[in-house]
Amino acid sequence: MIKTLLVDDHALFREGLASLLSGQPDFTVIGEAACVQEAIAMAHDLQPDLVLMDFTLPDGTGLDATRAILAGLPHTKIVFLTVHEDDERLFAAIRNGAKGYMLKDVPVAKLLEHLRGLERGEA
């Protein structure tokens, strides 16, 4: 099972994603956070395999959360899910340790395909 933490300040999106992933045989959603501080605390408490992270959060950025999470949990894989399409954010995410970046309008099948590939060690 891929233990997954969801970090997004939009409850409807976060809960929908949790429902989608919970219906998959190889994912389990172990937590949901709405801000940077919650994300950091939950990641350190729950030790997820995967964090799906939003860029824009009410108390900082997903980059802030990524740095703090990976400082204590370097093997956690972080993937950004965002509406932002600019390359600067993508490169900043990768420079800060994220393993990937997908737009929130990605088809479900493609999202699952990429997340499963990441877990198998694919880029």
Short mmCIF file of N, CA and C in Angstrom, two decimals:
data_model
loop_
_atom_site.label_atom_id
_atom_site.label_comp_id
_atom_site.label_asym_id
_atom_site.label_seq_id
_atom_site.Cartn_x
_atom_site.Cartn_y
_atom_site.Cartn_z
N MET A 1 0.84 -1.20 0.00
CA MET A 1 0.00 0.00 0.00
C MET A 1 0.88 1.25 0.00
N ILE A 2 0.48 2.23 -0.78
CA ILE A 2 1.18 3.51 -0.84
C ILE A 2 0.50 4.46 0.14
N LYS A 3 1.15 4.69 1.27
CA LYS A 3 0.59 5.58 2.29
C LYS A 3 0.72 7.02 1.79
N THR A 4 -0.43 7.69 1.67
CA THR A 4 -0.47 8.99 1.02
C THR A 4 -1.04 10.07 1.93
N LEU A 5 -0.35 11.21 1.94
CA LEU A 5 -0.81 12.41 2.64
C LEU A 5 -1.20 13.44 1.59
N LEU A 6 -2.38 14.03 1.73
CA LEU A 6 -2.87 15.04 0.80
C LEU A 6 -2.75 16.42 1.44
N VAL A 7 -2.18 17.37 0.70
CA VAL A 7 -2.01 18.72 1.22
C VAL A 7 -2.59 19.71 0.22
N ASP A 8 -3.73 20.28 0.55
CA ASP A 8 -4.41 21.25 -0.30
C ASP A 8 -5.37 22.03 0.58
N ASP A 9 -5.46 23.33 0.38
CA ASP A 9 -6.34 24.14 1.22
C ASP A 9 -7.79 24.13 0.75
N HIS A 10 -8.09 23.52 -0.38
CA HIS A 10 -9.46 23.42 -0.87
C HIS A 10 -10.04 22.07 -0.46
N ALA A 11 -10.94 22.10 0.51
CA ALA A 11 -11.48 20.87 1.08
C ALA A 11 -12.16 19.99 0.04
N LEU A 12 -12.92 20.57 -0.87
CA LEU A 12 -13.63 19.79 -1.87
C LEU A 12 -12.65 19.02 -2.75
N PHE A 13 -11.60 19.68 -3.20
CA PHE A 13 -10.59 19.01 -4.02
C PHE A 13 -9.89 17.91 -3.22
N ARG A 14 -9.48 18.24 -2.01
CA ARG A 14 -8.76 17.29 -1.16
C ARG A 14 -9.61 16.07 -0.85
N GLU A 15 -10.86 16.29 -0.49
CA GLU A 15 -11.74 15.17 -0.15
C GLU A 15 -12.08 14.34 -1.38
N GLY A 16 -12.23 14.99 -2.53
CA GLY A 16 -12.47 14.25 -3.77
C GLY A 16 -11.29 13.37 -4.14
N LEU A 17 -10.09 13.91 -3.99
CA LEU A 17 -8.87 13.15 -4.28
C LEU A 17 -8.73 11.99 -3.29
N ALA A 18 -9.06 12.24 -2.03
CA ALA A 18 -9.01 11.17 -1.02
C ALA A 18 -9.97 10.05 -1.39
N SER A 19 -11.14 10.41 -1.81
CA SER A 19 -12.13 9.40 -2.21
C SER A 19 -11.64 8.60 -3.41
N LEU A 20 -11.08 9.29 -4.38
CA LEU A 20 -10.56 8.64 -5.58
C LEU A 20 -9.44 7.65 -5.21
N LEU A 21 -8.47 8.10 -4.43
CA LEU A 21 -7.34 7.24 -4.07
C LEU A 21 -7.75 6.09 -3.16
N SER A 22 -8.68 6.34 -2.26
CA SER A 22 -9.13 5.30 -1.34
C SER A 22 -9.83 4.16 -2.06
N GLY A 23 -10.34 4.43 -3.25
CA GLY A 23 -10.98 3.40 -4.05
C GLY A 23 -10.00 2.54 -4.83
N GLN A 24 -8.73 2.85 -4.73
CA GLN A 24 -7.69 2.09 -5.44
C GLN A 24 -7.10 1.03 -4.49
N PRO A 25 -6.79 -0.15 -5.01
CA PRO A 25 -6.30 -1.22 -4.12
C PRO A 25 -4.90 -0.98 -3.56
N ASP A 26 -4.13 -0.09 -4.18
CA ASP A 26 -2.74 0.09 -3.77
C ASP A 26 -2.45 1.43 -3.10
N PHE A 27 -3.47 2.22 -2.80
CA PHE A 27 -3.31 3.50 -2.12
C PHE A 27 -4.12 3.50 -0.83
N THR A 28 -3.56 4.14 0.18
CA THR A 28 -4.33 4.42 1.39
C THR A 28 -4.02 5.86 1.80
N VAL A 29 -5.07 6.64 1.98
CA VAL A 29 -4.90 8.03 2.40
C VAL A 29 -4.82 8.03 3.92
N ILE A 30 -3.65 8.41 4.42
CA ILE A 30 -3.42 8.37 5.87
C ILE A 30 -3.63 9.73 6.55
N GLY A 31 -3.81 10.79 5.72
CA GLY A 31 -4.03 12.10 6.31
C GLY A 31 -4.31 13.15 5.27
N GLU A 32 -4.93 14.23 5.73
CA GLU A 32 -5.23 15.38 4.88
C GLU A 32 -4.86 16.64 5.66
N ALA A 33 -4.13 17.52 5.00
CA ALA A 33 -3.71 18.78 5.63
C ALA A 33 -4.14 19.95 4.74
N ALA A 34 -4.44 21.08 5.38
CA ALA A 34 -4.91 22.26 4.65
C ALA A 34 -3.91 23.40 4.66
N CYS A 35 -2.77 23.22 5.35
CA CYS A 35 -1.78 24.29 5.43
C CYS A 35 -0.39 23.71 5.64
N VAL A 36 0.61 24.56 5.56
CA VAL A 36 2.00 24.13 5.69
C VAL A 36 2.25 23.48 7.05
N GLN A 37 1.85 24.15 8.12
CA GLN A 37 2.13 23.63 9.47
C GLN A 37 1.47 22.28 9.70
N GLU A 38 0.23 22.13 9.26
CA GLU A 38 -0.45 20.83 9.37
C GLU A 38 0.30 19.77 8.56
N ALA A 39 0.71 20.12 7.36
CA ALA A 39 1.40 19.17 6.48
C ALA A 39 2.68 18.67 7.12
N ILE A 40 3.46 19.57 7.67
CA ILE A 40 4.73 19.20 8.30
C ILE A 40 4.48 18.29 9.51
N ALA A 41 3.58 18.69 10.37
CA ALA A 41 3.28 17.90 11.57
C ALA A 41 2.75 16.52 11.21
N MET A 42 1.81 16.47 10.27
CA MET A 42 1.22 15.18 9.89
C MET A 42 2.25 14.29 9.20
N ALA A 43 3.07 14.86 8.36
CA ALA A 43 4.09 14.06 7.67
C ALA A 43 5.04 13.42 8.68
N HIS A 44 5.48 14.20 9.66
CA HIS A 44 6.41 13.65 10.65
C HIS A 44 5.74 12.63 11.56
N ASP A 45 4.46 12.82 11.85
CA ASP A 45 3.73 11.85 12.68
C ASP A 45 3.37 10.58 11.92
N LEU A 46 2.91 10.73 10.67
CA LEU A 46 2.35 9.60 9.91
C LEU A 46 3.35 8.92 8.98
N GLN A 47 4.43 9.60 8.64
CA GLN A 47 5.48 9.08 7.76
C GLN A 47 4.93 8.48 6.46
N PRO A 48 4.34 9.32 5.62
CA PRO A 48 3.79 8.83 4.36
C PRO A 48 4.87 8.42 3.36
N ASP A 49 4.49 7.56 2.44
CA ASP A 49 5.36 7.22 1.32
C ASP A 49 5.31 8.33 0.27
N LEU A 50 4.13 8.94 0.16
CA LEU A 50 3.84 9.91 -0.89
C LEU A 50 3.07 11.08 -0.31
N VAL A 51 3.45 12.29 -0.72
CA VAL A 51 2.68 13.49 -0.37
C VAL A 51 2.27 14.16 -1.68
N LEU A 52 0.98 14.40 -1.83
CA LEU A 52 0.47 15.18 -2.96
C LEU A 52 0.26 16.58 -2.44
N MET A 53 1.01 17.52 -2.99
CA MET A 53 1.16 18.86 -2.42
C MET A 53 0.66 19.95 -3.37
N ASP A 54 -0.07 20.91 -2.82
CA ASP A 54 -0.47 22.11 -3.56
C ASP A 54 0.64 23.15 -3.39
N PHE A 55 0.76 24.06 -4.35
CA PHE A 55 1.75 25.13 -4.24
C PHE A 55 1.32 26.21 -3.26
N THR A 56 0.09 26.66 -3.40
CA THR A 56 -0.37 27.82 -2.65
C THR A 56 -1.18 27.38 -1.44
N LEU A 57 -0.66 27.69 -0.25
CA LEU A 57 -1.32 27.33 1.00
C LEU A 57 -1.47 28.58 1.85
N PRO A 58 -2.43 28.61 2.77
CA PRO A 58 -2.71 29.85 3.51
C PRO A 58 -1.58 30.38 4.37
N ASP A 59 -0.69 29.51 4.83
CA ASP A 59 0.37 29.95 5.72
C ASP A 59 1.77 29.80 5.12
N GLY A 60 1.84 29.73 3.81
CA GLY A 60 3.13 29.60 3.14
C GLY A 60 2.96 28.91 1.80
N THR A 61 4.01 28.24 1.36
CA THR A 61 3.94 27.56 0.07
C THR A 61 4.23 26.07 0.24
N GLY A 62 3.85 25.33 -0.77
CA GLY A 62 4.18 23.92 -0.80
C GLY A 62 5.68 23.69 -0.80
N LEU A 63 6.43 24.65 -1.33
CA LEU A 63 7.89 24.55 -1.30
C LEU A 63 8.41 24.59 0.14
N ASP A 64 7.81 25.47 0.96
CA ASP A 64 8.19 25.54 2.38
C ASP A 64 7.94 24.19 3.05
N ALA A 65 6.76 23.63 2.80
CA ALA A 65 6.40 22.34 3.40
C ALA A 65 7.32 21.24 2.89
N THR A 66 7.63 21.26 1.62
CA THR A 66 8.50 20.24 1.02
C THR A 66 9.86 20.22 1.68
N ARG A 67 10.47 21.39 1.81
CA ARG A 67 11.79 21.47 2.45
C ARG A 67 11.75 20.90 3.88
N ALA A 68 10.75 21.29 4.64
CA ALA A 68 10.65 20.85 6.04
C ALA A 68 10.36 19.35 6.14
N ILE A 69 9.51 18.85 5.27
CA ILE A 69 9.18 17.42 5.31
C ILE A 69 10.40 16.58 4.93
N LEU A 70 11.05 16.96 3.85
CA LEU A 70 12.19 16.17 3.37
C LEU A 70 13.41 16.27 4.29
N ALA A 71 13.50 17.33 5.07
CA ALA A 71 14.60 17.44 6.04
C ALA A 71 14.56 16.31 7.05
N GLY A 72 13.35 15.89 7.43
CA GLY A 72 13.21 14.81 8.41
C GLY A 72 12.85 13.47 7.81
N LEU A 73 12.30 13.50 6.60
CA LEU A 73 11.85 12.27 5.93
C LEU A 73 12.36 12.26 4.49
N PRO A 74 13.64 12.07 4.30
CA PRO A 74 14.22 12.22 2.96
C PRO A 74 13.74 11.20 1.92
N HIS A 75 13.15 10.09 2.35
CA HIS A 75 12.69 9.08 1.40
C HIS A 75 11.24 9.28 0.97
N THR A 76 10.56 10.25 1.57
CA THR A 76 9.19 10.54 1.18
C THR A 76 9.19 11.16 -0.22
N LYS A 77 8.27 10.70 -1.05
CA LYS A 77 8.14 11.24 -2.40
C LYS A 77 7.07 12.33 -2.37
N ILE A 78 7.41 13.50 -2.90
CA ILE A 78 6.46 14.60 -2.94
C ILE A 78 6.18 14.94 -4.40
N VAL A 79 4.89 15.02 -4.72
CA VAL A 79 4.44 15.38 -6.06
C VAL A 79 3.51 16.58 -5.92
N PHE A 80 3.77 17.60 -6.71
CA PHE A 80 2.91 18.78 -6.69
C PHE A 80 1.74 18.60 -7.64
N LEU A 81 0.55 18.92 -7.15
CA LEU A 81 -0.66 19.01 -7.96
C LEU A 81 -1.09 20.46 -7.91
N THR A 82 -1.16 21.11 -9.06
CA THR A 82 -1.39 22.55 -9.06
C THR A 82 -2.12 23.01 -10.31
N VAL A 83 -2.63 24.22 -10.26
CA VAL A 83 -3.23 24.85 -11.44
C VAL A 83 -2.21 25.70 -12.18
N HIS A 84 -1.05 25.92 -11.56
CA HIS A 84 -0.01 26.79 -12.14
C HIS A 84 0.78 26.03 -13.20
N GLU A 85 0.94 26.66 -14.36
CA GLU A 85 1.63 26.00 -15.47
C GLU A 85 3.02 26.56 -15.75
N ASP A 86 3.52 27.45 -14.90
CA ASP A 86 4.79 28.07 -15.24
C ASP A 86 5.99 27.19 -14.87
N ASP A 87 7.01 27.23 -15.74
CA ASP A 87 8.20 26.41 -15.57
C ASP A 87 8.98 26.78 -14.31
N GLU A 88 8.94 28.04 -13.91
CA GLU A 88 9.69 28.47 -12.74
C GLU A 88 9.27 27.69 -11.50
N ARG A 89 7.96 27.51 -11.33
CA ARG A 89 7.46 26.76 -10.18
C ARG A 89 7.86 25.29 -10.28
N LEU A 90 7.78 24.74 -11.48
CA LEU A 90 8.17 23.34 -11.69
C LEU A 90 9.62 23.14 -11.28
N PHE A 91 10.51 23.97 -11.78
CA PHE A 91 11.92 23.82 -11.47
C PHE A 91 12.20 24.05 -9.99
N ALA A 92 11.49 24.99 -9.39
CA ALA A 92 11.67 25.24 -7.95
C ALA A 92 11.25 24.01 -7.15
N ALA A 93 10.16 23.39 -7.55
CA ALA A 93 9.69 22.19 -6.86
C ALA A 93 10.73 21.07 -6.95
N ILE A 94 11.27 20.85 -8.14
CA ILE A 94 12.27 19.80 -8.33
C ILE A 94 13.55 20.12 -7.56
N ARG A 95 13.99 21.38 -7.62
CA ARG A 95 15.19 21.79 -6.87
C ARG A 95 15.03 21.56 -5.37
N ASN A 96 13.81 21.65 -4.89
CA ASN A 96 13.56 21.48 -3.45
C ASN A 96 13.23 20.04 -3.08
N GLY A 97 13.38 19.12 -4.01
CA GLY A 97 13.25 17.71 -3.69
C GLY A 97 12.00 17.01 -4.16
N ALA A 98 11.08 17.72 -4.79
CA ALA A 98 9.87 17.07 -5.30
C ALA A 98 10.24 16.09 -6.42
N LYS A 99 9.48 15.03 -6.52
CA LYS A 99 9.71 14.01 -7.54
C LYS A 99 8.88 14.25 -8.79
N GLY A 100 7.91 15.14 -8.70
CA GLY A 100 7.06 15.35 -9.85
C GLY A 100 6.14 16.54 -9.67
N TYR A 101 5.39 16.79 -10.75
CA TYR A 101 4.56 17.99 -10.86
C TYR A 101 3.48 17.67 -11.88
N MET A 102 2.22 17.79 -11.50
CA MET A 102 1.11 17.57 -12.44
C MET A 102 0.06 18.65 -12.25
N LEU A 103 -0.57 18.98 -13.35
CA LEU A 103 -1.66 19.96 -13.29
C LEU A 103 -2.91 19.29 -12.75
N LYS A 104 -3.73 20.07 -12.07
CA LYS A 104 -4.93 19.53 -11.45
C LYS A 104 -5.98 19.08 -12.48
N ASP A 105 -5.79 19.42 -13.73
CA ASP A 105 -6.74 18.96 -14.74
C ASP A 105 -6.29 17.65 -15.41
N VAL A 106 -5.29 16.98 -14.82
CA VAL A 106 -4.79 15.71 -15.35
C VAL A 106 -5.92 14.67 -15.27
N PRO A 107 -6.08 13.86 -16.32
CA PRO A 107 -7.07 12.77 -16.24
C PRO A 107 -6.72 11.78 -15.12
N VAL A 108 -7.72 11.23 -14.49
CA VAL A 108 -7.51 10.32 -13.37
C VAL A 108 -6.59 9.16 -13.74
N ALA A 109 -6.81 8.55 -14.87
CA ALA A 109 -5.99 7.40 -15.28
C ALA A 109 -4.52 7.80 -15.39
N LYS A 110 -4.25 8.97 -15.92
CA LYS A 110 -2.87 9.45 -16.08
C LYS A 110 -2.25 9.73 -14.71
N LEU A 111 -3.02 10.35 -13.81
CA LEU A 111 -2.53 10.61 -12.45
C LEU A 111 -2.12 9.31 -11.78
N LEU A 112 -3.00 8.32 -11.80
CA LEU A 112 -2.71 7.04 -11.16
C LEU A 112 -1.52 6.34 -11.82
N GLU A 113 -1.45 6.41 -13.13
CA GLU A 113 -0.33 5.81 -13.86
C GLU A 113 1.00 6.41 -13.42
N HIS A 114 1.05 7.73 -13.34
CA HIS A 114 2.29 8.41 -12.94
C HIS A 114 2.65 8.14 -11.48
N LEU A 115 1.66 8.15 -10.60
CA LEU A 115 1.94 7.90 -9.18
C LEU A 115 2.44 6.47 -8.96
N ARG A 116 1.83 5.53 -9.66
CA ARG A 116 2.28 4.13 -9.54
C ARG A 116 3.68 3.98 -10.12
N GLY A 117 3.95 4.65 -11.22
CA GLY A 117 5.29 4.61 -11.81
C GLY A 117 6.33 5.19 -10.87
N LEU A 118 5.99 6.27 -10.22
CA LEU A 118 6.90 6.90 -9.26
C LEU A 118 7.24 5.91 -8.14
N GLU A 119 6.24 5.20 -7.68
CA GLU A 119 6.45 4.24 -6.60
C GLU A 119 7.35 3.09 -7.05
N ARG A 120 7.33 2.78 -8.34
CA ARG A 120 8.20 1.73 -8.90
C ARG A 120 9.60 2.27 -9.21
N GLY A 121 9.83 3.56 -8.96
CA GLY A 121 11.13 4.13 -9.17
C GLY A 121 11.30 4.84 -10.51
N GLU A 122 10.21 4.99 -11.25
CA GLU A 122 10.27 5.69 -12.53
C GLU A 122 10.29 7.19 -12.30
N ALA A 123 10.86 7.90 -13.25
CA ALA A 123 10.92 9.37 -13.17
C ALA A 123 9.55 9.96 -13.45
#
